[in-house]
Amino acid sequence: MCLLAFQLQSHPKYQLVMMANRDEAYARPTARANFWSDHPDILAGRDLEQMGTWLGINTQGKVAALTNYRDFTLPQTGKLSRGHIVSSYLQSSLSAQDFMEQLHTNREDYAGCNVLAGSAKEMFYYSNIEQSIRHLPNGTHGLSNALLNTPWPKVDKTKALLADYLQQTETIDRDRLFGMMQRAEPFPIEQLPDTGVGEDLERLLSSIFIASKDYGTRCTTVLTIDREDRVEFEERTYKKGVFTATQKFSFRIEKPAHS
């Protein structure tokens, strides 16, 4: 996953509102969001190549998400699949902070990544590039393929769109959130970072929604948890930029998670 924005404990009706795009090679085999047969309490899409995931929630209310850190000027490191970080937290009995401390200890096992772990009550962030565990303040945050809240144009844009909309509405229209994540216009090259991929690819990757010949946005997820611990999870999938299917799930958290 390459872009997400979320608001934590800042809305009268919703504890957590999260919207996210997963960008990946079209050829990489992927299962749509569902409750996993081998871990029935986990709701997430699944990477069928390594059997991990990029974003998920369990029935106890634990939430986790991951993005890769993109900087091709850095040496490539790590031997384990980063997608297992998310699924490991969702399966774990550890608190989010304890899990992040364990991840920090094992940070060299993974290539550069950003990890969110916690619940609707509180959220933690860790990057093995920054190597610092952050307990996040309430408010609106954004994450792409640099550190949390790095002011890349698409990060700033999605944060602003989400914050402005939630300030104006009591009950969310999920179509509005999906619309925010489906903006395909690239940003001007002079506003973009240099992550070592060259100007043409940098500009292609700058858009909120990516569509190219072999790589692009595979799905968009909208996750909300309201003040009564009701979870609404919707995933829309795409094939080469064209919408193909919707998966919707709704449940009440069994026992509110203490992240």
XYZ file of N, CA and C in Angstrom:
777
model
N 0.846 -1.179 0.000
C 0.000 0.000 0.000
C 0.881 1.228 0.000
N 0.444 2.237 -0.748
C 1.317 3.383 -0.916
C 0.746 4.695 -0.427
N -0.490 4.734 -0.004
C -1.037 6.000 0.465
C -2.203 5.754 1.407
N -2.187 6.422 2.544
C -3.344 6.385 3.429
C -3.425 7.683 4.202
N -4.648 8.016 4.584
C -4.912 9.146 5.470
C -5.921 8.671 6.500
N -5.782 9.143 7.739
C -6.712 8.715 8.781
C -6.869 9.813 9.821
N -8.039 9.794 10.437
C -8.307 10.716 11.537
C -8.617 9.901 12.785
N -7.942 10.247 13.869
C -8.033 9.509 15.125
C -8.659 10.375 16.210
N -9.760 9.878 16.802
C -10.385 10.466 17.988
C -10.596 11.977 17.862
N -11.124 12.400 16.723
C -11.316 13.838 16.495
C -12.677 14.162 15.904
N -13.592 13.197 15.893
C -14.910 13.394 15.309
C -15.963 12.968 16.336
N -17.092 13.669 16.421
C -18.093 13.319 17.438
C -18.705 11.937 17.270
N -18.743 11.413 16.039
C -19.379 10.116 15.805
C -18.375 8.984 15.612
N -17.203 9.292 15.048
C -16.250 8.243 14.669
C -14.952 8.364 15.467
N -14.547 7.228 16.032
C -13.248 7.191 16.705
C -12.103 7.169 15.693
N -12.306 6.409 14.622
C -11.266 6.259 13.602
C -11.907 6.265 12.226
N -11.326 7.054 11.330
C -11.697 7.043 9.917
C -10.407 6.894 9.127
N -10.338 5.861 8.318
C -9.125 5.592 7.547
C -9.486 5.307 6.098
N -8.723 5.883 5.176
C -8.882 5.575 3.756
C -7.505 5.306 3.186
N -7.398 4.293 2.333
C -6.085 3.830 1.907
C -6.112 3.253 0.499
N -5.040 3.518 -0.238
C -4.815 2.895 -1.544
C -3.643 1.940 -1.462
N -3.823 0.751 -2.006
C -2.712 -0.182 -2.152
C -2.248 -0.147 -3.603
N -0.995 0.208 -3.811
C -0.401 0.243 -5.144
C 0.563 -0.926 -5.272
N 0.418 -1.682 -6.368
C 1.213 -2.903 -6.519
C 1.251 -3.295 -7.986
N 2.207 -4.143 -8.336
C 2.261 -4.699 -9.684
C 0.971 -5.469 -9.960
N 0.410 -5.288 -11.152
C -0.854 -5.948 -11.482
C -0.716 -7.471 -11.475
N 0.485 -7.970 -11.745
C 0.679 -9.413 -11.853
C 0.771 -10.101 -10.493
N 0.943 -9.337 -9.414
C 1.110 -9.971 -8.098
C -0.230 -10.526 -7.621
N -0.303 -11.829 -7.338
C -1.591 -12.433 -6.962
C -2.086 -11.927 -5.614
N -3.359 -11.583 -5.568
C -3.942 -10.949 -4.384
C -5.357 -11.456 -4.161
N -5.706 -11.693 -2.905
C -7.090 -12.044 -2.543
C -7.799 -10.796 -2.045
N -9.065 -10.658 -2.429
C -9.859 -9.541 -1.948
C -10.087 -9.643 -0.447
N -10.474 -8.536 0.145
C -10.708 -8.491 1.587
C -11.752 -9.519 2.003
N -11.460 -10.188 3.103
C -12.389 -11.156 3.687
C -11.844 -11.570 5.040
N -12.657 -12.288 5.808
C -12.151 -12.912 7.020
C -11.338 -14.143 6.607
N -10.141 -14.265 7.149
C -9.213 -15.303 6.707
C -9.636 -16.677 7.233
N -9.543 -17.667 6.386
C -9.929 -19.019 6.796
C -9.001 -19.577 7.869
N -7.722 -19.200 7.830
C -6.765 -19.714 8.823
C -6.704 -18.845 10.080
N -7.240 -17.636 10.016
C -7.355 -16.760 11.190
C -8.694 -16.032 11.072
N -9.785 -16.682 11.463
C -11.128 -16.154 11.198
C -11.444 -14.819 11.866
N -10.600 -14.381 12.803
C -10.849 -13.088 13.446
C -10.185 -11.939 12.701
N -9.428 -12.223 11.631
C -8.738 -11.178 10.871
C -9.507 -10.860 9.599
N -9.787 -9.577 9.389
C -10.413 -9.098 8.164
C -9.385 -8.255 7.413
N -9.038 -8.697 6.202
C -8.018 -7.995 5.413
C -7.976 -8.587 4.017
N -7.427 -7.836 3.085
C -7.011 -8.422 1.830
C -5.760 -9.246 2.080
N -5.316 -9.960 1.053
C -4.135 -10.813 1.280
C -3.267 -10.903 0.039
N -1.981 -10.728 0.267
C -0.988 -10.948 -0.772
C -0.736 -12.447 -0.872
N -1.110 -13.057 -1.983
C -1.021 -14.514 -2.108
C 0.385 -14.995 -2.452
N 1.286 -14.070 -2.681
C 2.675 -14.463 -2.933
C 3.408 -14.754 -1.624
N 3.210 -13.883 -0.621
C 3.885 -14.056 0.675
C 2.899 -14.303 1.819
N 1.586 -14.199 1.541
C 0.504 -14.478 2.499
C 0.424 -13.465 3.640
N 0.961 -12.284 3.414
C 0.802 -11.207 4.380
C -0.274 -10.241 3.915
N -0.316 -9.051 4.518
C -1.289 -8.052 4.109
C -0.731 -6.660 4.332
N -1.459 -5.665 3.832
C -1.032 -4.263 3.910
C -1.899 -3.457 4.870
N -3.111 -3.948 5.149
C -4.024 -3.252 6.060
C -5.056 -4.252 6.552
N -5.333 -4.227 7.849
C -6.346 -5.141 8.366
C -6.813 -4.762 9.750
N -7.869 -5.433 10.169
C -8.445 -5.269 11.496
C -8.866 -6.641 11.993
N -8.836 -6.845 13.312
C -9.392 -8.094 13.827
C -10.653 -7.809 14.633
N -11.333 -8.854 15.017
C -12.639 -8.686 15.663
C -12.529 -8.118 17.073
N -11.316 -8.067 17.630
C -11.097 -7.417 18.924
C -10.776 -5.932 18.758
N -10.694 -5.451 17.518
C -10.485 -4.035 17.270
C -9.057 -3.609 17.033
N -8.135 -4.560 16.939
C -6.757 -4.197 16.604
C -6.678 -3.827 15.121
N -5.970 -2.742 14.827
C -5.832 -2.231 13.473
C -4.354 -2.096 13.149
N -3.981 -2.439 11.920
C -2.593 -2.255 11.496
C -2.547 -1.981 10.002
N -1.516 -1.249 9.595
C -1.306 -0.937 8.183
C 0.181 -0.737 7.952
N 0.574 -0.862 6.690
C 1.990 -0.808 6.341
C 2.173 -0.182 4.971
N 3.228 0.615 4.821
C 3.681 1.042 3.497
C 5.174 0.781 3.395
N 5.639 0.588 2.183
C 7.072 0.486 1.942
C 7.690 1.884 1.972
N 8.955 1.955 2.346
C 9.694 3.211 2.317
C 10.462 3.270 1.002
N 10.210 4.313 0.197
C 10.804 4.392 -1.145
C 11.948 5.392 -1.184
N 13.147 4.870 -1.280
C 14.332 5.693 -1.506
C 15.392 4.787 -2.119
N 15.496 4.837 -3.441
C 16.395 3.922 -4.141
C 17.854 4.338 -4.043
N 18.112 5.445 -3.327
C 19.497 5.793 -3.047
C 20.022 5.032 -1.833
N 19.115 4.393 -1.077
C 19.519 3.608 0.088
C 19.794 2.165 -0.322
N 20.687 1.469 0.380
C 20.916 0.054 0.070
C 19.680 -0.774 0.374
N 19.406 -1.779 -0.453
C 18.278 -2.665 -0.219
C 18.649 -3.697 0.849
N 17.822 -3.792 1.866
C 18.108 -4.692 2.984
C 16.874 -5.508 3.318
N 17.023 -6.442 4.255
C 15.885 -7.207 4.764
C 15.628 -8.462 3.976
N 15.274 -9.515 4.705
C 15.058 -10.809 4.063
C 13.652 -11.353 4.273
N 12.874 -10.743 5.175
C 11.530 -11.225 5.444
C 10.495 -10.330 4.776
N 9.324 -10.889 4.485
C 8.249 -10.139 3.851
C 7.653 -9.125 4.828
N 7.564 -7.882 4.386
C 7.032 -6.834 5.253
C 5.549 -7.033 5.543
N 4.814 -7.672 4.637
C 3.392 -7.890 4.851
C 3.073 -8.738 6.059
N 4.065 -9.507 6.534
C 3.827 -10.323 7.719
C 3.824 -9.486 8.996
N 4.337 -8.260 8.931
C 4.316 -7.409 10.116
C 2.867 -7.113 10.523
N 2.038 -6.754 9.549
C 0.637 -6.439 9.836
C -0.096 -7.655 10.372
N 0.008 -8.769 9.674
C -0.708 -9.966 10.123
C -0.191 -10.466 11.466
N 1.102 -10.289 11.725
C 1.658 -10.718 13.012
C 1.062 -9.914 14.165
N 0.902 -8.604 13.968
C 0.297 -7.798 15.020
C -1.160 -8.196 15.245
N -1.901 -8.421 14.163
C -3.313 -8.774 14.299
C -3.504 -10.126 14.976
N -2.507 -11.003 14.875
C -2.568 -12.309 15.535
C -2.005 -12.278 16.953
N -1.242 -11.236 17.268
C -0.484 -11.200 18.504
C -1.340 -10.797 19.705
N -0.923 -11.239 20.872
C -1.545 -10.785 22.122
C -0.803 -9.590 22.708
N 0.261 -9.151 22.044
C 1.048 -8.018 22.527
C 0.289 -6.705 22.350
N 0.552 -5.749 23.221
C 0.061 -4.394 23.004
C 0.795 -3.809 21.802
N 0.241 -2.728 21.248
C 0.881 -2.100 20.084
C 2.281 -1.611 20.432
N 2.431 -1.009 21.602
C 3.757 -0.500 21.967
C 4.758 -1.640 22.130
N 4.357 -2.724 22.799
C 5.253 -3.865 22.958
C 5.580 -4.486 21.608
N 4.578 -4.541 20.719
C 4.820 -5.091 19.383
C 5.832 -4.234 18.631
N 5.685 -2.922 18.720
C 6.619 -2.020 18.040
C 8.029 -2.145 18.611
N 8.128 -2.339 19.909
C 9.453 -2.526 20.504
C 10.100 -3.812 19.997
N 9.286 -4.856 19.840
C 9.789 -6.101 19.266
C 10.205 -5.897 17.811
N 9.386 -5.139 17.060
C 9.711 -4.849 15.671
C 11.009 -4.061 15.578
N 11.210 -3.118 16.474
C 12.460 -2.347 16.479
C 13.660 -3.264 16.697
N 13.516 -4.215 17.592
C 14.608 -5.165 17.845
C 14.942 -5.958 16.587
N 13.904 -6.299 15.809
C 14.089 -7.125 14.604
C 14.070 -6.294 13.320
N 14.341 -5.006 13.422
C 14.162 -4.087 12.296
C 14.991 -4.436 11.063
N 16.134 -5.066 11.256
C 17.005 -5.370 10.120
C 16.514 -6.567 9.312
N 15.474 -7.238 9.808
C 14.902 -8.362 9.056
C 14.093 -7.882 7.853
N 13.759 -6.586 7.814
C 12.846 -6.074 6.789
C 13.480 -4.926 6.014
N 13.129 -4.852 4.746
C 13.472 -3.664 3.968
C 12.702 -2.470 4.526
N 13.039 -1.274 4.079
C 12.463 -0.061 4.641
C 10.944 -0.064 4.629
N 10.338 0.279 5.763
C 8.874 0.245 5.858
C 8.380 1.186 6.936
N 7.091 1.477 6.842
C 6.354 2.255 7.835
C 5.224 1.387 8.368
N 5.030 1.381 9.667
C 4.017 0.523 10.273
C 3.139 1.346 11.218
N 1.823 1.176 11.078
C 0.847 1.689 12.027
C 0.247 0.502 12.762
N 0.143 0.591 14.066
C -0.468 -0.488 14.848
C -1.143 0.111 16.069
N -2.319 -0.397 16.366
C -3.044 0.084 17.535
C -4.505 -0.268 17.448
N -5.345 0.707 17.745
C -6.788 0.522 17.726
C -7.422 1.890 17.496
N -8.743 1.934 17.567
C -9.422 3.220 17.460
C -9.167 4.101 18.689
N -8.684 3.499 19.770
C -8.423 4.262 20.996
C -7.089 4.990 20.931
N -6.076 4.321 20.397
C -4.757 4.936 20.273
C -3.971 4.203 19.185
N -3.030 4.937 18.591
C -2.275 4.394 17.470
C -0.790 4.705 17.650
N 0.026 3.740 17.244
C 1.473 3.897 17.280
C 2.025 3.804 15.861
N 3.162 4.458 15.653
C 3.828 4.450 14.346
C 5.298 4.101 14.547
N 5.816 3.287 13.619
C 7.242 2.951 13.638
C 7.748 2.803 12.215
N 8.931 3.335 11.962
C 9.639 3.092 10.700
C 11.031 2.583 11.032
N 11.455 1.530 10.338
C 12.813 1.045 10.576
C 13.859 1.930 9.900
N 13.411 2.989 9.212
C 14.330 4.009 8.712
C 14.578 5.047 9.810
N 13.519 5.533 10.414
C 13.611 6.515 11.498
C 14.042 5.871 12.809
N 13.599 4.636 13.039
C 13.943 3.845 14.229
C 13.495 4.515 15.529
N 12.277 5.039 15.493
C 11.707 5.668 16.689
C 10.229 5.318 16.766
N 9.770 4.861 17.924
C 8.361 4.523 18.117
C 7.614 5.788 18.531
N 6.549 6.114 17.779
C 5.778 7.313 18.082
C 4.364 6.929 18.537
N 3.936 7.495 19.652
C 2.542 7.407 20.079
C 1.830 8.597 19.459
N 0.878 8.357 18.559
C 0.351 9.427 17.733
C -0.662 10.286 18.471
N -0.586 11.587 18.295
C -1.611 12.471 18.855
C -2.908 12.319 18.079
N -4.030 12.632 18.723
C -5.300 12.656 18.015
C -5.234 13.682 16.894
N -5.993 13.424 15.827
C -5.980 14.335 14.699
C -5.887 13.585 13.396
N -5.537 14.305 12.330
C -5.476 13.742 10.985
C -4.027 13.531 10.580
N -3.740 12.339 10.071
C -2.378 11.968 9.682
C -2.387 11.387 8.271
N -1.216 11.437 7.630
C -1.086 10.875 6.293
C 0.221 10.132 6.141
N 0.204 9.095 5.308
C 1.381 8.259 5.126
C 1.438 7.749 3.702
N 2.605 7.915 3.078
C 2.847 7.299 1.778
C 4.129 6.490 1.891
N 5.099 6.764 1.036
C 6.317 5.947 1.027
C 7.520 6.691 1.580
N 7.243 7.697 2.422
C 8.257 8.345 3.248
C 7.753 8.252 4.683
N 8.368 8.986 5.601
C 7.937 8.918 6.994
C 6.551 9.527 7.182
N 5.904 9.183 8.277
C 4.556 9.672 8.572
C 4.502 11.191 8.492
N 3.475 11.688 7.783
C 3.209 13.120 7.645
C 4.306 13.880 6.901
N 5.176 13.164 6.178
C 6.106 13.850 5.283
C 5.293 14.608 4.239
N 5.594 15.882 3.988
C 4.727 16.697 3.134
C 4.879 16.453 1.637
N 4.732 15.213 1.207
C 4.595 14.949 -0.216
C 3.245 15.519 -0.664
N 3.132 16.007 -1.891
C 1.873 16.627 -2.318
C 0.646 15.740 -2.133
N 0.744 14.450 -2.483
C -0.451 13.617 -2.362
C -0.796 13.316 -0.906
N 0.189 13.317 -0.029
C -0.083 13.138 1.397
C -0.790 14.363 1.950
N -0.248 15.534 1.658
C -0.886 16.765 2.123
C -2.306 16.899 1.574
N -2.497 16.524 0.314
C -3.804 16.659 -0.314
C -4.835 15.742 0.333
N -4.496 14.476 0.524
C -5.460 13.538 1.114
C -5.764 13.903 2.561
N -4.765 14.343 3.314
C -5.011 14.789 4.690
C -5.977 15.965 4.711
N -5.742 16.928 3.824
C -6.594 18.118 3.798
C -8.016 17.776 3.373
N -8.150 16.924 2.362
C -9.475 16.526 1.910
C -10.247 15.831 3.027
N -9.572 14.909 3.726
C -10.227 14.160 4.794
C -10.594 15.076 5.964
N -9.660 15.889 6.399
C -9.912 16.764 7.538
C -11.035 17.748 7.242
N -11.015 18.336 6.051
C -12.053 19.308 5.696
C -13.430 18.654 5.641
N -13.493 17.458 5.057
C -14.781 16.779 4.931
C -15.333 16.385 6.301
N -14.487 15.826 7.152
C -14.969 15.366 8.457
C -15.358 16.523 9.365
N -14.800 17.672 9.124
C -15.176 18.851 9.901
C -16.586 19.320 9.549
N -17.035 18.960 8.345
C -18.309 19.464 7.840
C -19.463 18.474 7.963
N -19.154 17.203 8.259
C -20.208 16.186 8.195
C -20.307 15.399 9.492
N -21.530 14.983 9.812
C -21.743 14.143 10.995
C -21.711 12.669 10.635
N -22.362 12.303 9.518
C -22.390 10.916 9.070
C -21.679 10.813 7.727
N -20.745 9.907 7.635
C -19.874 9.822 6.466
C -20.590 9.222 5.265
N -20.416 9.835 4.129
C -20.772 9.263 2.835
C -19.504 8.621 2.294
N -19.458 7.297 2.325
C -18.227 6.607 1.938
C -17.846 6.855 0.479
N -18.832 7.106 -0.354
C -18.516 7.430 -1.745
C -17.627 8.668 -1.831
N -17.822 9.605 -0.914
C -16.991 10.806 -0.909
C -15.541 10.450 -0.591
N -15.338 9.551 0.356
C -13.974 9.152 0.704
C -13.318 8.383 -0.440
N -14.071 7.491 -1.061
C -13.509 6.771 -2.214
C -13.157 7.748 -3.329
N -13.999 8.749 -3.510
C -13.708 9.744 -4.540
C -12.408 10.487 -4.273
N -12.127 10.771 -3.014
C -10.871 11.437 -2.671
C -9.665 10.595 -3.072
N -9.810 9.283 -2.925
C -8.682 8.377 -3.181
C -8.576 7.956 -4.647
N -9.478 8.417 -5.483
C -9.472 8.034 -6.895
C -9.017 9.169 -7.807
N -8.403 10.191 -7.234
C -7.884 11.304 -8.030
C -6.603 10.875 -8.731
N -6.610 10.914 -10.037
C -5.502 10.358 -10.823
C -4.560 11.418 -11.391
N -4.779 12.711 -11.056
C -3.942 13.754 -11.626
C -2.565 13.768 -10.950
N -1.476 13.748 -11.734
C -0.141 13.870 -11.136
C 0.115 15.303 -10.691
N 1.056 15.462 -9.799
C 1.446 16.788 -9.321
C 2.642 17.303 -10.119
N 2.839 18.615 -10.160
C 3.979 19.192 -10.896
C 5.304 18.666 -10.378
N 6.226 18.422 -11.288
C 7.496 17.800 -10.936
C 8.269 18.631 -9.921
N 8.132 19.968 -9.969
C 8.890 20.809 -9.047
C 8.420 20.660 -7.597
N 7.254 20.048 -7.385
C 6.755 19.832 -6.029
C 7.131 18.463 -5.463
N 7.764 17.626 -6.281
C 7.932 16.218 -5.911
C 9.292 15.936 -5.284
N 9.359 14.887 -4.468
C 10.638 14.474 -3.890
C 11.491 13.764 -4.943
N 12.734 13.552 -4.626
C 13.620 12.749 -5.469
C 13.940 11.470 -4.720
N 13.245 10.387 -5.095
C 13.459 9.108 -4.409
C 14.322 8.153 -5.227
N 14.947 8.686 -6.284
C 15.892 7.892 -7.058
C 15.288 7.096 -8.198
N 14.023 7.401 -8.585
C 13.377 6.622 -9.647
C 13.351 7.362 -10.988
N 13.805 8.601 -11.004
C 13.776 9.394 -12.231
C 12.510 10.241 -12.309
N 12.568 11.335 -13.073
C 11.462 12.293 -13.093
C 10.162 11.709 -13.630
N 10.235 10.911 -14.704
C 9.005 10.385 -15.301
C 8.252 9.491 -14.323
N 8.979 8.574 -13.684
C 8.329 7.661 -12.738
C 7.922 8.408 -11.470
N 8.731 9.371 -11.052
C 8.371 10.165 -9.874
C 7.026 10.859 -10.096
N 6.835 11.391 -11.303
C 5.580 12.082 -11.605
C 4.418 11.091 -11.673
N 4.634 9.931 -12.282
C 3.589 8.908 -12.341
C 3.149 8.501 -10.941
N 4.108 8.307 -10.045
C 3.812 7.843 -8.689
C 3.269 8.953 -7.787
N 3.268 10.190 -8.288
C 2.841 11.312 -7.458
C 1.335 11.401 -7.285
N 0.572 10.777 -8.180
C -0.880 10.908 -8.104
C -1.444 10.061 -6.962
N -2.603 10.469 -6.474
C -3.262 9.727 -5.396
C -3.660 8.343 -5.879
N -4.235 8.274 -7.078
C -4.627 7.001 -7.707
C -3.702 6.790 -8.895
N -3.060 5.634 -8.949
C -2.046 5.362 -9.975
C -2.560 4.324 -10.954
N -2.373 4.597 -12.244
C -2.717 3.622 -13.288
C -1.656 3.710 -14.381
N -0.940 2.608 -14.598
C 0.050 2.541 -15.667
C -0.041 1.162 -16.315
N 0.898 0.832 -17.154
C 0.818 -0.419 -17.907
C 0.874 -1.648 -17.005
N 1.813 -1.661 -16.078
C 2.051 -2.865 -15.279
C 1.876 -2.678 -13.779
N 1.648 -1.440 -13.346
C 1.647 -1.136 -11.912
C 0.609 -0.058 -11.630
N -0.048 -0.169 -10.481
C -0.997 0.885 -10.134
C -1.782 0.556 -8.885
N -2.825 1.341 -8.659
C -3.680 1.147 -7.491
C -4.546 -0.089 -7.699
N -4.365 -1.066 -6.846
C -5.102 -2.334 -6.947
C -6.407 -2.290 -6.157
N -6.421 -1.545 -5.051
C -7.653 -1.438 -4.272
C -7.628 -0.191 -3.411
N -8.826 0.246 -3.041
C -9.015 1.323 -2.072
C -9.835 0.764 -0.920
N -9.422 1.075 0.299
C -10.130 0.618 1.496
C -10.579 1.810 2.318
N -11.815 1.766 2.786
C -12.326 2.744 3.744
C -12.748 1.981 4.997
N -12.162 2.372 6.116
C -12.430 1.728 7.405
C -12.880 2.786 8.398
N -14.033 2.544 9.043
C -14.497 3.444 10.099
C -14.862 2.640 11.341
N -14.603 3.240 12.495
C -15.028 2.673 13.779
C -15.726 3.795 14.539
N -16.996 3.599 14.851
C -17.747 4.677 15.484
C -17.636 4.609 17.008
N -18.349 5.505 17.686
C -18.241 5.615 19.139
C -18.891 4.450 19.875
N -19.652 3.634 19.144
C -20.259 2.443 19.738
C -19.520 1.178 19.321
N -18.295 1.344 18.812
C -17.415 0.245 18.413
C -17.954 -0.562 17.241
N -18.756 0.074 16.391
C -19.192 -0.570 15.155
C -18.167 -0.315 14.060
N -17.771 -1.388 13.417
C -16.779 -1.332 12.342
C -17.482 -1.428 10.994
N -17.137 -0.532 10.085
C -17.571 -0.625 8.692
C -16.306 -0.668 7.843
N -16.179 -1.724 7.059
C -14.971 -1.953 6.255
C -15.423 -2.194 4.819
N -14.954 -1.360 3.912
C -15.305 -1.524 2.502
C -14.049 -1.445 1.656
N -13.923 -2.390 0.743
C -12.794 -2.428 -0.185
C -13.320 -2.421 -1.618
N -12.783 -1.541 -2.441
C -13.092 -1.523 -3.864
C -11.827 -1.888 -4.631
N -11.943 -2.868 -5.504
C -10.784 -3.346 -6.249
C -10.836 -2.876 -7.694
N -9.648 -2.817 -8.300
C -9.506 -2.315 -9.665
C -8.579 -3.236 -10.457
N -8.805 -3.249 -11.751
C -7.909 -3.957 -12.661
C -7.435 -2.966 -13.701
N -6.158 -2.653 -13.643
C -5.546 -1.663 -14.544
C -6.329 -0.352 -14.546
N -6.691 0.088 -13.337
C -7.356 1.363 -13.179
C -8.860 1.344 -13.317
N -9.429 0.190 -13.642
C -10.877 0.076 -13.860
C -11.512 -0.668 -12.688
N -12.566 -0.102 -12.111
C -13.260 -0.719 -10.980
C -13.792 -2.101 -11.351
N -13.615 -3.076 -10.439
C -14.077 -4.443 -10.704
C -15.034 -4.983 -9.647
N -14.855 -4.634 -8.367
C -15.693 -5.270 -7.342
C -15.654 -4.482 -6.043
N -16.665 -4.708 -5.213
C -16.748 -4.120 -3.874
C -16.957 -5.221 -2.852
N -16.239 -5.135 -1.742
C -16.421 -6.032 -0.603
C -16.801 -5.168 0.594
N -17.909 -5.502 1.276
C -18.372 -4.730 2.421
C -18.553 -5.635 3.635
N -18.116 -5.131 4.794
C -18.234 -5.885 6.031
C -18.626 -4.931 7.159
N -19.410 -5.452 8.094
C -19.828 -4.663 9.235
C -19.900 -5.573 10.455
N -19.339 -5.133 11.565
C -19.423 -5.923 12.800
C -19.137 -5.014 13.993
N -19.487 -5.486 15.158
C -19.188 -4.762 16.390
C -17.974 -5.420 17.050
N -17.064 -4.601 17.506
C -15.861 -5.124 18.159
C -16.261 -5.950 19.371
N -15.667 -7.156 19.465
C -16.044 -8.086 20.527
C -15.665 -7.548 21.903
N -14.441 -7.086 21.988
C -13.947 -6.518 23.239
C -13.001 -5.394 22.843
N -13.362 -4.153 23.102
C -12.518 -3.043 22.643
C -11.058 -3.277 22.956
N -10.228 -3.166 21.929
C -8.807 -3.464 22.096
C -8.107 -2.353 22.843
N -7.249 -2.735 23.763
C -6.314 -1.802 24.371
C -5.025 -1.986 23.600
N -4.758 -1.061 22.709
C -3.659 -1.234 21.768
C -2.335 -1.328 22.506
